[in-house]
Amino acid sequence: MEAITIYGIKTCGSVQKARKYLESKNLPHEFVDWKTTPLDFGFLEWLIGEVGIEVLLNTKGATYKKLGLKERALSPAQKQQIMLEYPLLIKRPVIVYKPSSASAMQVLVGFDESRLAEVFG
């Protein structure tokens, strides 16, 4: 594994579980906290291209409900703009990694221990 970066917020339980998992496997990783590092439009656009906006948008979280987004018919562009303004709307963690055998970066969204074991051992 060449590079692993976890994006999210440090107080999120799913982010903490993912970080602990990688640490238990002695896999070094970088952590980017969206509360202190603003989300970049180009990066969000790339993520959406990799996994799709519906995978990224956390429709079960408190922020989604608080903003009343369920009742609004939002276009993909509107969803993207709202995710830029409210990064807590993005399902966490977002793990970007580059396997040694691949030429491109890969993305995992959400905490799934069996999927992490499949990818990272």
C-alpha positions as YAML, in Angstrom:
chain: A
units: angstrom
residues:
- id: 1
  name: MET
  ca: [0.00, 0.00, 0.00]
- id: 2
  name: GLU
  ca: [1.56, 3.26, -1.09]
- id: 3
  name: ALA
  ca: [-0.63, 5.92, 0.55]
- id: 4
  name: ILE
  ca: [-3.68, 5.99, 2.80]
- id: 5
  name: THR
  ca: [-5.59, 9.11, 3.79]
- id: 6
  name: ILE
  ca: [-8.67, 9.15, 6.00]
- id: 7
  name: TYR
  ca: [-11.03, 12.12, 5.70]
- id: 8
  name: GLY
  ca: [-13.71, 12.93, 8.25]
- id: 9
  name: ILE
  ca: [-13.95, 14.43, 11.72]
- id: 10
  name: LYS
  ca: [-11.86, 13.23, 14.63]
- id: 11
  name: THR
  ca: [-14.82, 12.85, 16.99]
- id: 12
  name: CYS
  ca: [-16.77, 10.57, 14.62]
- id: 13
  name: GLY
  ca: [-17.00, 7.00, 15.94]
- id: 14
  name: SER
  ca: [-16.71, 5.47, 12.46]
- id: 15
  name: VAL
  ca: [-13.59, 7.52, 11.72]
- id: 16
  name: GLN
  ca: [-12.07, 6.45, 15.04]
- id: 17
  name: LYS
  ca: [-12.80, 2.78, 14.29]
- id: 18
  name: ALA
  ca: [-11.19, 3.03, 10.85]
- id: 19
  name: ARG
  ca: [-8.09, 4.72, 12.26]
- id: 20
  name: LYS
  ca: [-7.77, 2.09, 15.01]
- id: 21
  name: TYR
  ca: [-8.14, -0.67, 12.42]
- id: 22
  name: LEU
  ca: [-5.31, 0.74, 10.28]
- id: 23
  name: GLU
  ca: [-3.14, 1.27, 13.36]
- id: 24
  name: SER
  ca: [-3.74, -2.34, 14.43]
- id: 25
  name: LYS
  ca: [-2.37, -3.43, 11.05]
- id: 26
  name: ASN
  ca: [0.61, -1.05, 11.38]
- id: 27
  name: LEU
  ca: [-0.53, 0.83, 8.28]
- id: 28
  name: PRO
  ca: [0.59, 4.46, 8.38]
- id: 29
  name: HIS
  ca: [-2.02, 6.93, 7.24]
- id: 30
  name: GLU
  ca: [-2.71, 10.62, 7.08]
- id: 31
  name: PHE
  ca: [-5.83, 12.06, 8.68]
- id: 32
  name: VAL
  ca: [-7.63, 15.15, 7.36]
- id: 33
  name: ASP
  ca: [-10.24, 16.66, 9.69]
- id: 34
  name: TRP
  ca: [-12.94, 18.46, 7.74]
- id: 35
  name: LYS
  ca: [-13.68, 20.65, 10.76]
- id: 36
  name: THR
  ca: [-10.23, 22.24, 10.50]
- id: 37
  name: THR
  ca: [-9.38, 21.72, 6.82]
- id: 38
  name: PRO
  ca: [-11.99, 23.07, 4.39]
- id: 39
  name: LEU
  ca: [-13.30, 20.65, 1.79]
- id: 40
  name: ASP
  ca: [-12.05, 21.51, -1.69]
- id: 41
  name: PHE
  ca: [-14.53, 21.69, -4.61]
- id: 42
  name: GLY
  ca: [-12.22, 19.79, -6.96]
- id: 43
  name: PHE
  ca: [-11.65, 17.00, -4.44]
- id: 44
  name: LEU
  ca: [-15.39, 16.64, -3.77]
- id: 45
  name: GLU
  ca: [-16.03, 16.55, -7.50]
- id: 46
  name: TRP
  ca: [-13.41, 13.78, -7.86]
- id: 47
  name: LEU
  ca: [-14.96, 11.79, -4.99]
- id: 48
  name: ILE
  ca: [-18.40, 12.06, -6.57]
- id: 49
  name: GLY
  ca: [-16.93, 10.84, -9.85]
- id: 50
  name: GLU
  ca: [-15.36, 7.85, -8.08]
- id: 51
  name: VAL
  ca: [-18.23, 6.65, -5.88]
- id: 52
  name: GLY
  ca: [-21.33, 8.67, -6.79]
- id: 53
  name: ILE
  ca: [-23.11, 11.42, -4.92]
- id: 54
  name: GLU
  ca: [-25.70, 9.10, -3.38]
- id: 55
  name: VAL
  ca: [-22.95, 7.02, -1.74]
- id: 56
  name: LEU
  ca: [-21.28, 10.14, -0.31]
- id: 57
  name: LEU
  ca: [-24.37, 11.96, 0.94]
- id: 58
  name: ASN
  ca: [-25.20, 10.86, 4.48]
- id: 59
  name: THR
  ca: [-29.00, 10.88, 4.50]
- id: 60
  name: LYS
  ca: [-29.17, 9.23, 7.93]
- id: 61
  name: GLY
  ca: [-27.19, 11.84, 9.85]
- id: 62
  name: ALA
  ca: [-28.39, 14.61, 12.15]
- id: 63
  name: THR
  ca: [-27.18, 17.40, 9.83]
- id: 64
  name: TYR
  ca: [-29.28, 16.06, 6.92]
- id: 65
  name: LYS
  ca: [-32.37, 15.98, 9.12]
- id: 66
  name: LYS
  ca: [-31.63, 19.33, 10.78]
- id: 67
  name: LEU
  ca: [-31.38, 21.05, 7.39]
- id: 68
  name: GLY
  ca: [-34.66, 19.46, 6.24]
- id: 69
  name: LEU
  ca: [-33.06, 18.06, 3.10]
- id: 70
  name: LYS
  ca: [-35.34, 15.02, 2.90]
- id: 71
  name: GLU
  ca: [-38.26, 17.28, 2.02]
- id: 72
  name: ARG
  ca: [-36.36, 19.10, -0.73]
- id: 73
  name: ALA
  ca: [-35.89, 17.84, -4.28]
- id: 74
  name: LEU
  ca: [-32.24, 18.74, -4.80]
- id: 75
  name: SER
  ca: [-30.31, 18.47, -8.04]
- id: 76
  name: PRO
  ca: [-26.89, 16.79, -7.97]
- id: 77
  name: ALA
  ca: [-25.27, 20.25, -8.24]
- id: 78
  name: GLN
  ca: [-27.28, 21.49, -5.25]
- id: 79
  name: LYS
  ca: [-26.33, 18.41, -3.23]
- id: 80
  name: GLN
  ca: [-22.67, 19.00, -4.07]
- id: 81
  name: GLN
  ca: [-22.88, 22.64, -3.02]
- id: 82
  name: ILE
  ca: [-24.56, 21.75, 0.28]
- id: 83
  name: MET
  ca: [-21.90, 19.11, 0.98]
- id: 84
  name: LEU
  ca: [-19.22, 21.77, 0.45]
- id: 85
  name: GLU
  ca: [-20.98, 24.07, 2.91]
- id: 86
  name: TYR
  ca: [-21.72, 21.28, 5.40]
- id: 87
  name: PRO
  ca: [-18.99, 18.59, 5.22]
- id: 88
  name: LEU
  ca: [-20.79, 16.72, 8.02]
- id: 89
  name: LEU
  ca: [-23.26, 15.67, 5.31]
- id: 90
  name: ILE
  ca: [-20.59, 13.39, 3.85]
- id: 91
  name: LYS
  ca: [-20.68, 9.80, 5.01]
- id: 92
  name: ARG
  ca: [-17.59, 9.03, 7.08]
- id: 93
  name: PRO
  ca: [-14.92, 7.97, 6.94]
- id: 94
  name: VAL
  ca: [-13.77, 8.58, 3.39]
- id: 95
  name: ILE
  ca: [-10.61, 6.53, 2.87]
- id: 96
  name: VAL
  ca: [-8.49, 7.27, -0.18]
- id: 97
  name: TYR
  ca: [-5.70, 4.80, -0.88]
- id: 98
  name: LYS
  ca: [-3.39, 3.62, -3.62]
- id: 99
  name: PRO
  ca: [-2.72, -0.11, -3.77]
- id: 100
  name: SER
  ca: [0.76, -1.02, -4.95]
- id: 101
  name: SER
  ca: [-0.77, -2.97, -7.83]
- id: 102
  name: ALA
  ca: [-2.99, -0.12, -9.07]
- id: 103
  name: SER
  ca: [-2.18, 2.98, -11.05]
- id: 104
  name: ALA
  ca: [-5.05, 5.06, -9.64]
- id: 105
  name: MET
  ca: [-6.30, 6.05, -6.22]
- id: 106
  name: GLN
  ca: [-9.21, 4.05, -4.79]
- id: 107
  name: VAL
  ca: [-11.98, 5.19, -2.41]
- id: 108
  name: LEU
  ca: [-13.88, 3.54, 0.45]
- id: 109
  name: VAL
  ca: [-16.81, 5.32, 2.08]
- id: 110
  name: GLY
  ca: [-18.15, 4.44, 5.52]
- id: 111
  name: PHE
  ca: [-16.82, 2.03, 8.10]
- id: 112
  name: ASP
  ca: [-17.11, -1.64, 7.13]
- id: 113
  name: GLU
  ca: [-14.56, -3.80, 8.93]
- id: 114
  name: SER
  ca: [-14.95, -6.72, 6.52]
- id: 115
  name: ARG
  ca: [-14.28, -4.40, 3.58]
- id: 116
  name: LEU
  ca: [-11.24, -2.92, 5.34]
- id: 117
  name: ALA
  ca: [-9.94, -6.45, 5.96]
- id: 118
  name: GLU
  ca: [-10.45, -7.28, 2.29]
- id: 119
  name: VAL
  ca: [-8.53, -4.21, 1.14]
- id: 120
  name: PHE
  ca: [-5.88, -3.81, 3.84]
- id: 121
  name: GLY
  ca: [-5.57, -7.33, 5.26]
...
